[in-house]
Amino acid sequence: MLVLAIETSCDETSAAVLRAPNGDRPQGGRPFLAPMGTVPLNGLNGDCPRSGTVPLDGRSSAAPEVLSNIVLSQDEVHAPYGGVVPELASRQHIKTIAAIVGEALTRAGVALEAVDLYAVTQGPGLIGSLLIGLSFAKGLAYYHKKPLVGVDHLEAHLEACFLENPGIEFPVLGLLVSGGHTALYFMEEPLSYKLLGKTRDDAAGEALDKIAKFLGLGYPGGPVIEKLACGGDPKAFLFAVPRTKDRSLDFSFSGLKTAALKHIREHGIVKDDARLPDFLASFEDVIARALVENLRLAADAVLPRSLVLCGGVARNTRLRARFQDFARQAGLDAYVPSPKLCTDNAAMIGALALKKFASRPDAAADLDLDAYARA
Ligand code: KG4
Ligand code: ZN
């Protein structure tokens, strides 16, 4: 079975083709022709992970094979504003989606007629952007009379871990850290998601993006901060790990953002400052510590067998290292997707759709499927 997946929840236009484990080989045929003509594909990322079809120790089923996973970033469009401008994001998706879907099919060597299942992100995300992907996927599914599966973007981020590691043992505790969300999930079994805690204000990625914007460092802030913090002393600036008053598993990052702004003002830190690497390393480190501290509390409470870390901020080396350190101390298996599967991509949408469809074929949606902005 071949799935064509589309992801347009925020500022990446992405399409992927995946083959279900033990599925048929892709068929040749007429390539998909983008009806909107040629668009410039600056920033196109088309790495094709060809992820594992090999079961791990026979513990679990195999993962789907990623035949293509095309991601077109809109960073250049939003960079002048220091953050995503929703209306510009929607317009950009409209301009590029047909070409991105066409590119995903071409690189996979799959004709549109050979697609068995369509998958699309339903939410949460920017409503205008979501509607473009959703409408495009509905049109294809309707015309080709094939089932369509709507996928939750946050559940798909967690699925990115299973795509590369199908043998992860349950129960699983998942830490999802992206630009819009920071949350802890307990998964007792595949496709079950219990939300243990989430951010009460800013997401971790949002805090990084906002501080980078304030200092005029560029957008998106996370990767810029990581680069500039390299070699900095994470203990140079004092930050306290935030805790919610009721000791819940929720996160809060707005206090850290305020503390960072206070340091910036008090120490007169500017863009080209010699103390910038120390400051950014300290800020990045306290965010990683706050995330892993809540993970530790959650692990004590639910006693998982495995830990997973996902979402765009999971690309961060300091966070990955702190996560792995904790897992080692706790004696738990730990998994983080490879960097290209951490940030938004359609392969994770396709992988989750295949799993959902295999477990409940009747869950395929009709044309009433709607987008939702909030989790
Ligand atoms: O998951 P994602 O691609 O989109 C959302 O669903 O939000 O995550 C984007 C977030 C942005 O806040 C970006 O600054 C952050 O991920 N990010 C990073 C790194 N790469 C991306 N944060 C820290 N270090 C990185 N290397
Ligand atoms: Zn995301």
mmCIF file of C-alpha atoms and ligand atoms in Angstrom:
data_model
loop_
_atom_site.group_PDB
_atom_site.id
_atom_site.type_symbol
_atom_site.label_atom_id
_atom_site.label_comp_id
_atom_site.label_asym_id
_atom_site.label_seq_id
_atom_site.Cartn_x
_atom_site.Cartn_y
_atom_site.Cartn_z
ATOM 1 C CA MET A 1 0.000 0.000 0.000
ATOM 2 C CA LEU A 2 1.265 3.468 -0.948
ATOM 3 C CA VAL A 3 0.316 6.608 0.960
ATOM 4 C CA LEU A 4 0.698 10.199 -0.218
ATOM 5 C CA ALA A 5 0.910 12.537 2.785
ATOM 6 C CA ILE A 6 0.571 16.316 2.926
ATOM 7 C CA GLU A 7 1.604 18.636 5.782
ATOM 8 C CA THR A 8 0.895 22.393 5.746
ATOM 9 C CA SER A 9 0.163 23.198 9.394
ATOM 10 C CA CYS A 10 2.588 26.097 9.713
ATOM 11 C CA ASP A 11 5.410 27.453 7.558
ATOM 12 C CA GLU A 12 6.623 24.322 5.785
ATOM 13 C CA THR A 13 4.950 22.888 2.695
ATOM 14 C CA SER A 14 5.662 19.181 2.723
ATOM 15 C CA ALA A 15 4.618 16.060 0.842
ATOM 16 C CA ALA A 16 5.841 12.489 1.216
ATOM 17 C CA VAL A 17 5.238 9.076 -0.284
ATOM 18 C CA LEU A 18 5.541 6.030 1.974
ATOM 19 C CA ARG A 19 5.068 2.348 1.387
ATOM 20 C CA ALA A 20 3.423 0.302 4.122
ATOM 21 C CA PRO A 21 5.549 -2.518 5.525
ATOM 22 C CA ASN A 22 5.383 -5.549 3.212
ATOM 23 C CA GLY A 23 3.579 -3.408 0.653
ATOM 24 C CA ASP A 24 3.616 -3.619 -3.126
ATOM 25 C CA ARG A 25 6.408 -2.102 -5.145
ATOM 26 C CA PRO A 26 5.592 1.322 -6.601
ATOM 27 C CA GLN A 27 4.181 1.226 -10.103
ATOM 28 C CA GLY A 28 5.418 3.404 -12.938
ATOM 29 C CA GLY A 29 3.101 5.465 -15.095
ATOM 30 C CA ARG A 30 2.161 8.982 -15.947
ATOM 31 C CA PRO A 31 3.887 11.395 -13.564
ATOM 32 C CA PHE A 32 1.807 13.894 -11.669
ATOM 33 C CA LEU A 33 1.757 17.262 -13.481
ATOM 34 C CA ALA A 34 1.607 20.319 -11.254
ATOM 35 C CA PRO A 35 -1.376 22.285 -12.580
ATOM 36 C CA MET A 36 0.066 25.593 -11.424
ATOM 37 C CA GLY A 37 3.179 25.341 -13.571
ATOM 38 C CA THR A 38 6.705 25.718 -12.333
ATOM 39 C CA VAL A 39 7.445 27.516 -9.077
ATOM 40 C CA PRO A 40 10.913 28.277 -7.732
ATOM 41 C CA LEU A 41 11.671 25.776 -4.994
ATOM 42 C CA ASN A 42 14.181 27.722 -2.914
ATOM 43 C CA GLY A 43 14.912 26.020 0.378
ATOM 44 C CA LEU A 44 13.732 22.648 -0.865
ATOM 45 C CA ASN A 45 14.804 19.807 1.356
ATOM 46 C CA GLY A 46 14.251 16.489 -0.297
ATOM 47 C CA ASP A 47 16.291 14.063 1.710
ATOM 48 C CA CYS A 48 14.872 10.632 1.442
ATOM 49 C CA PRO A 49 15.569 8.711 4.651
ATOM 50 C CA ARG A 50 14.558 5.257 3.313
ATOM 51 C CA SER A 51 13.910 4.469 6.921
ATOM 52 C CA GLY A 52 13.961 1.071 8.506
ATOM 53 C CA THR A 53 11.957 -1.775 7.170
ATOM 54 C CA VAL A 54 13.887 -4.072 9.461
ATOM 55 C CA PRO A 55 12.127 -5.170 12.633
ATOM 56 C CA LEU A 56 14.206 -4.683 15.793
ATOM 57 C CA ASP A 57 14.764 -7.976 17.589
ATOM 58 C CA GLY A 58 11.392 -9.122 16.333
ATOM 59 C CA ARG A 59 9.831 -7.022 19.088
ATOM 60 C CA SER A 60 7.464 -5.124 16.877
ATOM 61 C CA SER A 61 6.308 -4.744 13.321
ATOM 62 C CA ALA A 62 8.397 -3.064 10.649
ATOM 63 C CA ALA A 63 8.169 0.611 9.817
ATOM 64 C CA PRO A 64 6.919 1.972 6.504
ATOM 65 C CA GLU A 65 9.521 2.814 3.892
ATOM 66 C CA VAL A 66 9.874 6.519 3.133
ATOM 67 C CA LEU A 67 10.139 6.782 -0.650
ATOM 68 C CA SER A 68 10.265 10.583 -0.642
ATOM 69 C CA ASN A 69 9.877 13.349 1.924
ATOM 70 C CA ILE A 70 9.965 16.834 0.400
ATOM 71 C CA VAL A 71 9.978 19.843 2.706
ATOM 72 C CA LEU A 72 9.882 23.392 1.378
ATOM 73 C CA SER A 73 10.661 25.859 4.141
ATOM 74 C CA GLN A 74 9.172 29.363 4.124
ATOM 75 C CA ASP A 75 11.915 30.752 6.391
ATOM 76 C CA GLU A 76 12.945 33.359 3.820
ATOM 77 C CA VAL A 77 9.368 34.649 3.586
ATOM 78 C CA HIS A 78 8.941 35.094 7.338
ATOM 79 C CA ALA A 79 12.493 36.014 8.381
ATOM 80 C CA PRO A 80 12.038 39.788 7.830
ATOM 81 C CA TYR A 81 9.176 39.719 10.371
ATOM 82 C CA GLY A 82 11.008 37.606 12.991
ATOM 83 C CA GLY A 83 8.144 35.100 13.118
ATOM 84 C CA VAL A 84 5.486 33.396 11.019
ATOM 85 C CA VAL A 85 2.937 35.740 9.379
ATOM 86 C CA PRO A 86 -0.151 33.500 8.990
ATOM 87 C CA GLU A 87 -1.548 35.160 5.861
ATOM 88 C CA LEU A 88 1.823 34.983 4.085
ATOM 89 C CA ALA A 89 2.141 31.318 5.103
ATOM 90 C CA SER A 90 -1.224 30.441 3.508
ATOM 91 C CA ARG A 91 -0.391 32.288 0.297
ATOM 92 C CA GLN A 92 2.945 30.534 0.065
ATOM 93 C CA HIS A 93 1.326 27.109 0.553
ATOM 94 C CA ILE A 94 -1.120 27.849 -2.284
ATOM 95 C CA LYS A 95 1.749 28.784 -4.599
ATOM 96 C CA THR A 96 3.857 25.730 -3.905
ATOM 97 C CA ILE A 97 1.690 22.789 -2.850
ATOM 98 C CA ALA A 98 1.038 21.365 -6.319
ATOM 99 C CA ALA A 99 4.738 21.429 -7.202
ATOM 100 C CA ILE A 100 5.747 19.895 -3.852
ATOM 101 C CA VAL A 101 3.264 17.038 -4.216
ATOM 102 C CA GLY A 102 4.465 16.501 -7.781
ATOM 103 C CA GLU A 103 8.084 16.468 -6.631
ATOM 104 C CA ALA A 104 7.322 13.921 -3.881
ATOM 105 C CA LEU A 105 5.684 11.589 -6.420
ATOM 106 C CA THR A 106 8.458 12.016 -8.979
ATOM 107 C CA ARG A 107 11.252 11.358 -6.482
ATOM 108 C CA ALA A 108 9.385 8.306 -5.186
ATOM 109 C CA GLY A 109 8.890 7.047 -8.745
ATOM 110 C CA VAL A 110 5.174 6.687 -8.059
ATOM 111 C CA ALA A 111 2.319 7.730 -10.335
ATOM 112 C CA LEU A 112 -0.648 9.448 -8.748
ATOM 113 C CA GLU A 113 -2.889 6.616 -9.952
ATOM 114 C CA ALA A 114 -0.848 4.167 -7.857
ATOM 115 C CA VAL A 115 -1.549 5.948 -4.561
ATOM 116 C CA ASP A 116 -3.829 3.841 -2.338
ATOM 117 C CA LEU A 117 -4.358 6.221 0.560
ATOM 118 C CA TYR A 118 -4.163 9.980 1.178
ATOM 119 C CA ALA A 119 -3.042 11.447 4.495
ATOM 120 C CA VAL A 120 -3.206 15.043 5.643
ATOM 121 C CA THR A 121 -2.595 17.104 8.768
ATOM 122 C CA GLN A 122 -5.922 18.138 10.245
ATOM 123 C CA GLY A 123 -4.598 20.273 13.144
ATOM 124 C CA PRO A 124 -3.478 21.890 15.326
ATOM 125 C CA GLY A 125 -1.848 24.728 13.421
ATOM 126 C CA LEU A 126 -2.575 27.878 11.430
ATOM 127 C CA ILE A 127 -6.120 27.448 10.189
ATOM 128 C CA GLY A 128 -5.575 29.042 6.778
ATOM 129 C CA SER A 129 -2.481 26.934 6.144
ATOM 130 C CA LEU A 130 -4.169 23.726 7.314
ATOM 131 C CA LEU A 131 -7.139 24.322 5.022
ATOM 132 C CA ILE A 132 -4.899 24.473 1.967
ATOM 133 C CA GLY A 133 -3.355 21.061 2.612
ATOM 134 C CA LEU A 134 -6.699 19.618 3.623
ATOM 135 C CA SER A 135 -8.533 20.915 0.547
ATOM 136 C CA PHE A 136 -5.773 19.717 -1.762
ATOM 137 C CA ALA A 137 -5.795 16.241 -0.210
ATOM 138 C CA LYS A 138 -9.606 16.073 -0.328
ATOM 139 C CA GLY A 139 -9.559 16.980 -4.014
ATOM 140 C CA LEU A 140 -7.088 14.208 -4.813
ATOM 141 C CA ALA A 141 -8.895 11.603 -2.696
ATOM 142 C CA TYR A 142 -12.268 12.523 -4.206
ATOM 143 C CA TYR A 143 -11.051 12.487 -7.794
ATOM 144 C CA HIS A 144 -9.173 9.198 -7.417
ATOM 145 C CA LYS A 145 -11.828 7.618 -5.169
ATOM 146 C CA LYS A 146 -9.299 6.680 -2.505
ATOM 147 C CA PRO A 147 -9.574 6.868 1.295
ATOM 148 C CA LEU A 148 -8.341 9.945 3.150
ATOM 149 C CA VAL A 149 -7.015 9.881 6.724
ATOM 150 C CA GLY A 150 -6.809 13.074 8.827
ATOM 151 C CA VAL A 151 -3.867 13.135 11.226
ATOM 152 C CA ASP A 152 -3.133 15.130 14.376
ATOM 153 C CA HIS A 153 0.116 17.058 13.954
ATOM 154 C CA LEU A 154 1.312 16.466 17.536
ATOM 155 C CA GLU A 155 0.632 12.723 17.439
ATOM 156 C CA ALA A 156 2.518 12.665 14.130
ATOM 157 C CA HIS A 157 5.584 14.265 15.760
ATOM 158 C CA LEU A 158 5.592 11.353 18.242
ATOM 159 C CA GLU A 159 5.183 8.917 15.343
ATOM 160 C CA ALA A 160 8.430 10.245 13.799
ATOM 161 C CA CYS A 161 10.263 8.321 16.558
ATOM 162 C CA PHE A 162 8.550 5.033 15.616
ATOM 163 C CA LEU A 163 9.215 5.575 11.928
ATOM 164 C CA GLU A 164 12.922 5.108 12.515
ATOM 165 C CA ASN A 165 12.596 2.773 15.513
ATOM 166 C CA PRO A 166 9.601 0.482 15.057
ATOM 167 C CA GLY A 167 10.673 -1.697 17.967
ATOM 168 C CA ILE A 168 10.225 0.903 20.731
ATOM 169 C CA GLU A 169 8.768 -0.853 23.752
ATOM 170 C CA PHE A 170 5.583 0.341 25.425
ATOM 171 C CA PRO A 171 4.608 2.017 27.669
ATOM 172 C CA VAL A 172 6.271 5.092 26.193
ATOM 173 C CA LEU A 173 6.692 8.533 27.723
ATOM 174 C CA GLY A 174 6.974 11.214 25.033
ATOM 175 C CA LEU A 175 8.311 14.748 25.293
ATOM 176 C CA LEU A 176 7.138 16.888 22.374
ATOM 177 C CA VAL A 177 8.948 20.213 21.990
ATOM 178 C CA SER A 178 8.080 22.373 18.986
ATOM 179 C CA GLY A 179 7.583 26.002 18.052
ATOM 180 C CA GLY A 180 3.926 25.986 19.026
ATOM 181 C CA HIS A 181 3.668 23.185 21.596
ATOM 182 C CA THR A 182 5.474 21.718 24.571
ATOM 183 C CA ALA A 183 3.808 18.636 26.016
ATOM 184 C CA LEU A 184 4.284 15.301 27.764
ATOM 185 C CA TYR A 185 2.359 12.260 26.528
ATOM 186 C CA PHE A 186 1.973 8.808 28.001
ATOM 187 C CA MET A 187 1.405 6.067 25.427
ATOM 188 C CA GLU A 188 0.399 2.776 26.980
ATOM 189 C CA GLU A 189 0.089 1.174 23.556
ATOM 190 C CA PRO A 190 0.323 2.248 19.907
ATOM 191 C CA LEU A 191 -2.118 5.023 18.959
ATOM 192 C CA SER A 192 -3.063 5.816 22.578
ATOM 193 C CA TYR A 193 -2.111 9.293 23.790
ATOM 194 C CA LYS A 194 -2.649 10.539 27.327
ATOM 195 C CA LEU A 195 -1.668 14.171 27.821
ATOM 196 C CA LEU A 196 0.202 14.486 31.140
ATOM 197 C CA GLY A 197 1.232 18.128 30.938
ATOM 198 C CA LYS A 198 1.583 21.023 28.528
ATOM 199 C CA THR A 199 2.818 24.565 28.475
ATOM 200 C CA ARG A 200 0.654 27.156 30.188
ATOM 201 C CA ASP A 201 2.093 30.014 28.154
ATOM 202 C CA ASP A 202 4.929 30.062 25.618
ATOM 203 C CA ALA A 203 6.207 26.867 24.020
ATOM 204 C CA ALA A 204 9.952 26.203 24.421
ATOM 205 C CA GLY A 205 10.616 26.864 20.717
ATOM 206 C CA GLU A 206 8.579 30.046 20.919
ATOM 207 C CA ALA A 207 10.738 31.304 23.826
ATOM 208 C CA LEU A 208 13.885 30.674 21.763
ATOM 209 C CA ASP A 209 12.327 32.359 18.707
ATOM 210 C CA LYS A 210 11.231 35.411 20.722
ATOM 211 C CA ILE A 211 14.625 35.992 22.369
ATOM 212 C CA ALA A 212 16.355 35.614 18.993
ATOM 213 C CA LYS A 213 13.909 38.126 17.528
ATOM 214 C CA PHE A 214 14.476 40.581 20.403
ATOM 215 C CA LEU A 215 18.246 40.450 19.852
ATOM 216 C CA GLY A 216 17.820 40.672 16.054
ATOM 217 C CA LEU A 217 19.575 37.315 15.513
ATOM 218 C CA GLY A 218 17.287 35.919 12.813
ATOM 219 C CA TYR A 219 14.449 33.467 12.315
ATOM 220 C CA PRO A 220 13.827 30.683 13.271
ATOM 221 C CA GLY A 221 15.510 31.408 16.588
ATOM 222 C CA GLY A 222 16.285 27.872 17.795
ATOM 223 C CA PRO A 223 18.928 26.954 15.198
ATOM 224 C CA VAL A 224 20.436 30.464 15.242
ATOM 225 C CA ILE A 225 20.763 30.395 19.028
ATOM 226 C CA GLU A 226 22.255 26.897 18.912
ATOM 227 C CA LYS A 227 24.908 28.069 16.441
ATOM 228 C CA LEU A 228 25.791 31.259 18.311
ATOM 229 C CA ALA A 229 25.766 29.513 21.719
ATOM 230 C CA CYS A 230 28.376 27.040 20.523
ATOM 231 C CA GLY A 231 31.412 27.263 22.801
ATOM 232 C CA GLY A 232 29.561 29.480 25.296
ATOM 233 C CA ASP A 233 29.573 28.777 29.047
ATOM 234 C CA PRO A 234 26.083 27.559 30.068
ATOM 235 C CA LYS A 235 26.798 28.522 33.701
ATOM 236 C CA ALA A 236 27.819 32.122 32.965
ATOM 237 C CA PHE A 237 24.326 33.590 33.438
ATOM 238 C CA LEU A 238 22.145 32.428 36.297
ATOM 239 C CA PHE A 239 18.657 31.157 35.414
ATOM 240 C CA ALA A 240 16.373 29.258 37.786
ATOM 241 C CA VAL A 241 14.439 26.274 36.405
ATOM 242 C CA PRO A 242 10.764 27.343 36.416
ATOM 243 C CA ARG A 243 8.255 25.322 38.395
ATOM 244 C CA THR A 244 4.473 25.580 38.345
ATOM 245 C CA LYS A 245 3.069 26.439 41.791
ATOM 246 C CA ASP A 246 0.816 23.380 41.942
ATOM 247 C CA ARG A 247 3.744 21.064 41.052
ATOM 248 C CA SER A 248 1.847 19.694 38.065
ATOM 249 C CA LEU A 249 3.573 18.343 34.966
ATOM 250 C CA ASP A 250 2.723 21.529 33.048
ATOM 251 C CA PHE A 251 5.475 23.737 31.656
ATOM 252 C CA SER A 252 5.878 27.507 31.760
ATOM 253 C CA PHE A 253 8.448 29.402 29.710
ATOM 254 C CA SER A 254 7.217 32.991 29.848
ATOM 255 C CA GLY A 255 9.024 33.566 33.187
ATOM 256 C CA LEU A 256 12.290 32.398 31.612
ATOM 257 C CA LYS A 257 11.744 34.758 28.714
ATOM 258 C CA THR A 258 11.257 37.643 31.180
ATOM 259 C CA ALA A 259 14.396 36.594 33.101
ATOM 260 C CA ALA A 260 16.326 36.544 29.810
ATOM 261 C CA LEU A 261 15.102 40.040 28.911
ATOM 262 C CA LYS A 262 16.172 41.239 32.392
ATOM 263 C CA HIS A 263 19.697 39.842 31.844
ATOM 264 C CA ILE A 264 19.828 41.462 28.415
ATOM 265 C CA ARG A 265 18.919 44.879 29.872
ATOM 266 C CA GLU A 266 21.071 44.636 33.018
ATOM 267 C CA HIS A 267 24.186 43.426 31.176
ATOM 268 C CA GLY A 268 23.557 45.493 28.057
ATOM 269 C CA ILE A 269 23.809 42.413 25.813
ATOM 270 C CA VAL A 270 23.562 43.181 22.107
ATOM 271 C CA LYS A 271 23.829 41.250 18.872
ATOM 272 C CA ASP A 272 27.613 41.435 18.417
ATOM 273 C CA ASP A 273 28.455 41.191 22.121
ATOM 274 C CA ALA A 274 31.439 39.090 23.225
ATOM 275 C CA ARG A 275 29.180 37.716 26.020
ATOM 276 C CA LEU A 276 26.491 36.598 23.569
ATOM 277 C CA PRO A 277 27.653 32.922 23.342
ATOM 278 C CA ASP A 278 27.683 32.652 27.171
ATOM 279 C CA PHE A 279 24.265 34.267 27.462
ATOM 280 C CA LEU A 280 22.688 32.127 24.748
ATOM 281 C CA ALA A 281 24.302 28.931 26.074
ATOM 282 C CA SER A 282 22.882 29.704 29.536
ATOM 283 C CA PHE A 283 19.405 30.378 28.131
ATOM 284 C CA GLU A 284 19.436 27.292 25.927
ATOM 285 C CA ASP A 285 20.659 25.196 28.843
ATOM 286 C CA VAL A 286 17.958 26.285 31.284
ATOM 287 C CA ILE A 287 15.293 25.469 28.682
ATOM 288 C CA ALA A 288 16.791 21.989 28.265
ATOM 289 C CA ARG A 289 16.987 21.544 32.053
ATOM 290 C CA ALA A 290 13.352 22.648 32.524
ATOM 291 C CA LEU A 291 12.179 20.188 29.859
ATOM 292 C CA VAL A 292 14.141 17.244 31.228
ATOM 293 C CA GLU A 293 13.148 18.032 34.831
ATOM 294 C CA ASN A 294 9.455 17.634 33.950
ATOM 295 C CA LEU A 295 10.273 14.503 31.995
ATOM 296 C CA ARG A 296 11.942 13.114 35.128
ATOM 297 C CA LEU A 297 8.881 13.909 37.284
ATOM 298 C CA ALA A 298 6.593 12.293 34.711
ATOM 299 C CA ALA A 299 8.796 9.200 34.434
ATOM 300 C CA ASP A 300 8.675 8.779 38.232
ATOM 301 C CA ALA A 301 4.885 8.971 38.070
ATOM 302 C CA VAL A 302 4.085 6.677 35.133
ATOM 303 C CA LEU A 303 7.086 4.295 35.051
ATOM 304 C CA PRO A 304 7.549 3.982 31.262
ATOM 305 C CA ARG A 305 9.782 1.427 29.534
ATOM 306 C CA SER A 306 10.935 3.892 26.869
ATOM 307 C CA LEU A 307 11.354 7.622 26.399
ATOM 308 C CA VAL A 308 10.956 9.547 23.155
ATOM 309 C CA LEU A 309 11.841 13.153 22.363
ATOM 310 C CA CYS A 310 10.373 14.858 19.278
ATOM 311 C CA GLY A 311 9.407 18.178 17.634
ATOM 312 C CA GLY A 312 11.589 20.867 16.065
ATOM 313 C CA VAL A 313 13.448 21.742 19.278
ATOM 314 C CA ALA A 314 14.492 18.073 19.576
ATOM 315 C CA ARG A 315 17.106 18.947 16.927
ATOM 316 C CA ASN A 316 18.960 20.851 19.631
ATOM 317 C CA THR A 317 22.218 19.151 20.607
ATOM 318 C CA ARG A 318 22.173 20.363 24.214
ATOM 319 C CA LEU A 319 18.604 19.096 24.736
ATOM 320 C CA ARG A 320 19.372 15.777 23.050
ATOM 321 C CA ALA A 321 22.403 15.310 25.323
ATOM 322 C CA ARG A 322 20.476 16.145 28.521
ATOM 323 C CA PHE A 323 17.654 13.814 27.436
ATOM 324 C CA GLN A 324 20.080 10.955 26.754
ATOM 325 C CA ASP A 325 21.897 11.572 30.086
ATOM 326 C CA PHE A 326 18.638 11.346 31.984
ATOM 327 C CA ALA A 327 17.580 8.170 30.156
ATOM 328 C CA ARG A 328 20.945 6.557 30.938
ATOM 329 C CA GLN A 329 20.654 7.430 34.639
ATOM 330 C CA ALA A 330 17.072 6.138 34.736
ATOM 331 C CA GLY A 331 18.007 2.964 32.844
ATOM 332 C CA LEU A 332 15.397 3.595 30.138
ATOM 333 C CA ASP A 333 15.619 3.197 26.371
ATOM 334 C CA ALA A 334 15.619 6.608 24.706
ATOM 335 C CA TYR A 335 14.839 7.605 21.117
ATOM 336 C CA VAL A 336 15.083 10.875 19.197
ATOM 337 C CA PRO A 337 14.300 11.107 15.464
ATOM 338 C CA SER A 338 17.080 12.130 13.111
ATOM 339 C CA PRO A 339 17.080 15.945 12.750
ATOM 340 C CA LYS A 340 15.145 16.080 9.462
ATOM 341 C CA LEU A 341 12.281 14.111 11.016
ATOM 342 C CA CYS A 342 12.169 16.366 14.123
ATOM 343 C CA THR A 343 10.977 19.481 12.295
ATOM 344 C CA ASP A 344 7.695 19.502 10.386
ATOM 345 C CA ASN A 345 7.574 16.969 7.550
ATOM 346 C CA ALA A 346 4.966 14.903 5.744
ATOM 347 C CA ALA A 347 6.674 11.523 6.303
ATOM 348 C CA MET A 348 5.538 11.527 9.933
ATOM 349 C CA ILE A 349 1.970 12.305 8.757
ATOM 350 C CA GLY A 350 2.026 9.401 6.304
ATOM 351 C CA ALA A 351 3.475 7.000 8.890
ATOM 352 C CA LEU A 352 0.734 7.774 11.406
ATOM 353 C CA ALA A 353 -1.983 7.597 8.756
ATOM 354 C CA LEU A 354 -0.833 4.111 7.715
ATOM 355 C CA LYS A 355 -0.912 2.948 11.334
ATOM 356 C CA LYS A 356 -4.369 4.457 11.920
ATOM 357 C CA PHE A 357 -5.718 2.992 8.681
ATOM 358 C CA ALA A 358 -4.275 -0.459 9.425
ATOM 359 C CA SER A 359 -5.866 -0.504 12.873
ATOM 360 C CA ARG A 360 -9.229 0.938 11.735
ATOM 361 C CA PRO A 361 -9.864 1.110 7.980
ATOM 362 C CA ASP A 362 -13.318 2.516 8.713
ATOM 363 C CA ALA A 363 -11.625 5.562 10.298
ATOM 364 C CA ALA A 364 -10.946 6.984 6.828
ATOM 365 C CA ALA A 365 -12.627 10.349 6.537
ATOM 366 C CA ASP A 366 -15.200 11.699 4.137
ATOM 367 C CA LEU A 367 -15.213 15.129 2.552
ATOM 368 C CA ASP A 368 -16.615 16.681 5.747
ATOM 369 C CA LEU A 369 -13.203 16.341 7.421
ATOM 370 C CA ASP A 370 -12.431 19.721 8.975
ATOM 371 C CA ALA A 371 -9.289 21.472 10.140
ATOM 372 C CA TYR A 372 -8.787 22.555 13.763
ATOM 373 C CA ALA A 373 -6.459 25.279 14.997
ATOM 374 C CA ARG A 374 -6.020 24.159 18.601
ATOM 375 C CA ALA A 375 -5.109 20.851 20.201
HETATM 376 O O1 KG4 B 1 8.101 21.122 15.081
HETATM 377 P P1 KG4 B 1 8.464 22.366 14.343
HETATM 378 O O2 KG4 B 1 9.175 22.211 13.026
HETATM 379 O O3 KG4 B 1 7.205 23.253 14.059
HETATM 380 C C1 KG4 B 1 6.126 23.337 14.936
HETATM 381 O O4 KG4 B 1 5.295 22.404 14.916
HETATM 382 O O5 KG4 B 1 6.107 24.335 15.695
HETATM 383 O O6 KG4 B 1 9.349 23.241 15.348
HETATM 384 C C2 KG4 B 1 9.831 24.522 15.024
HETATM 385 C C3 KG4 B 1 10.606 25.035 16.230
HETATM 386 C C4 KG4 B 1 11.019 26.502 16.111
HETATM 387 O O7 KG4 B 1 10.668 27.171 17.321
HETATM 388 C C5 KG4 B 1 12.528 26.439 15.951
HETATM 389 O O8 KG4 B 1 13.196 27.569 16.494
HETATM 390 C C6 KG4 B 1 12.854 25.165 16.726
HETATM 391 O O9 KG4 B 1 11.820 24.281 16.393
HETATM 392 N N1 KG4 B 1 14.142 24.579 16.354
HETATM 393 C C7 KG4 B 1 15.195 24.470 17.183
HETATM 394 C C8 KG4 B 1 16.258 23.909 16.432
HETATM 395 N N2 KG4 B 1 15.798 23.670 15.165
HETATM 396 C C9 KG4 B 1 14.495 24.081 15.140
HETATM 397 N N3 KG4 B 1 15.329 24.808 18.474
HETATM 398 C C10 KG4 B 1 16.532 24.608 19.055
HETATM 399 N N4 KG4 B 1 17.598 24.094 18.401
HETATM 400 C C11 KG4 B 1 17.506 23.730 17.101
HETATM 401 N N5 KG4 B 1 18.567 23.212 16.459
HETATM 402 ZN ZN ZN B 2 5.418 20.615 14.296
#
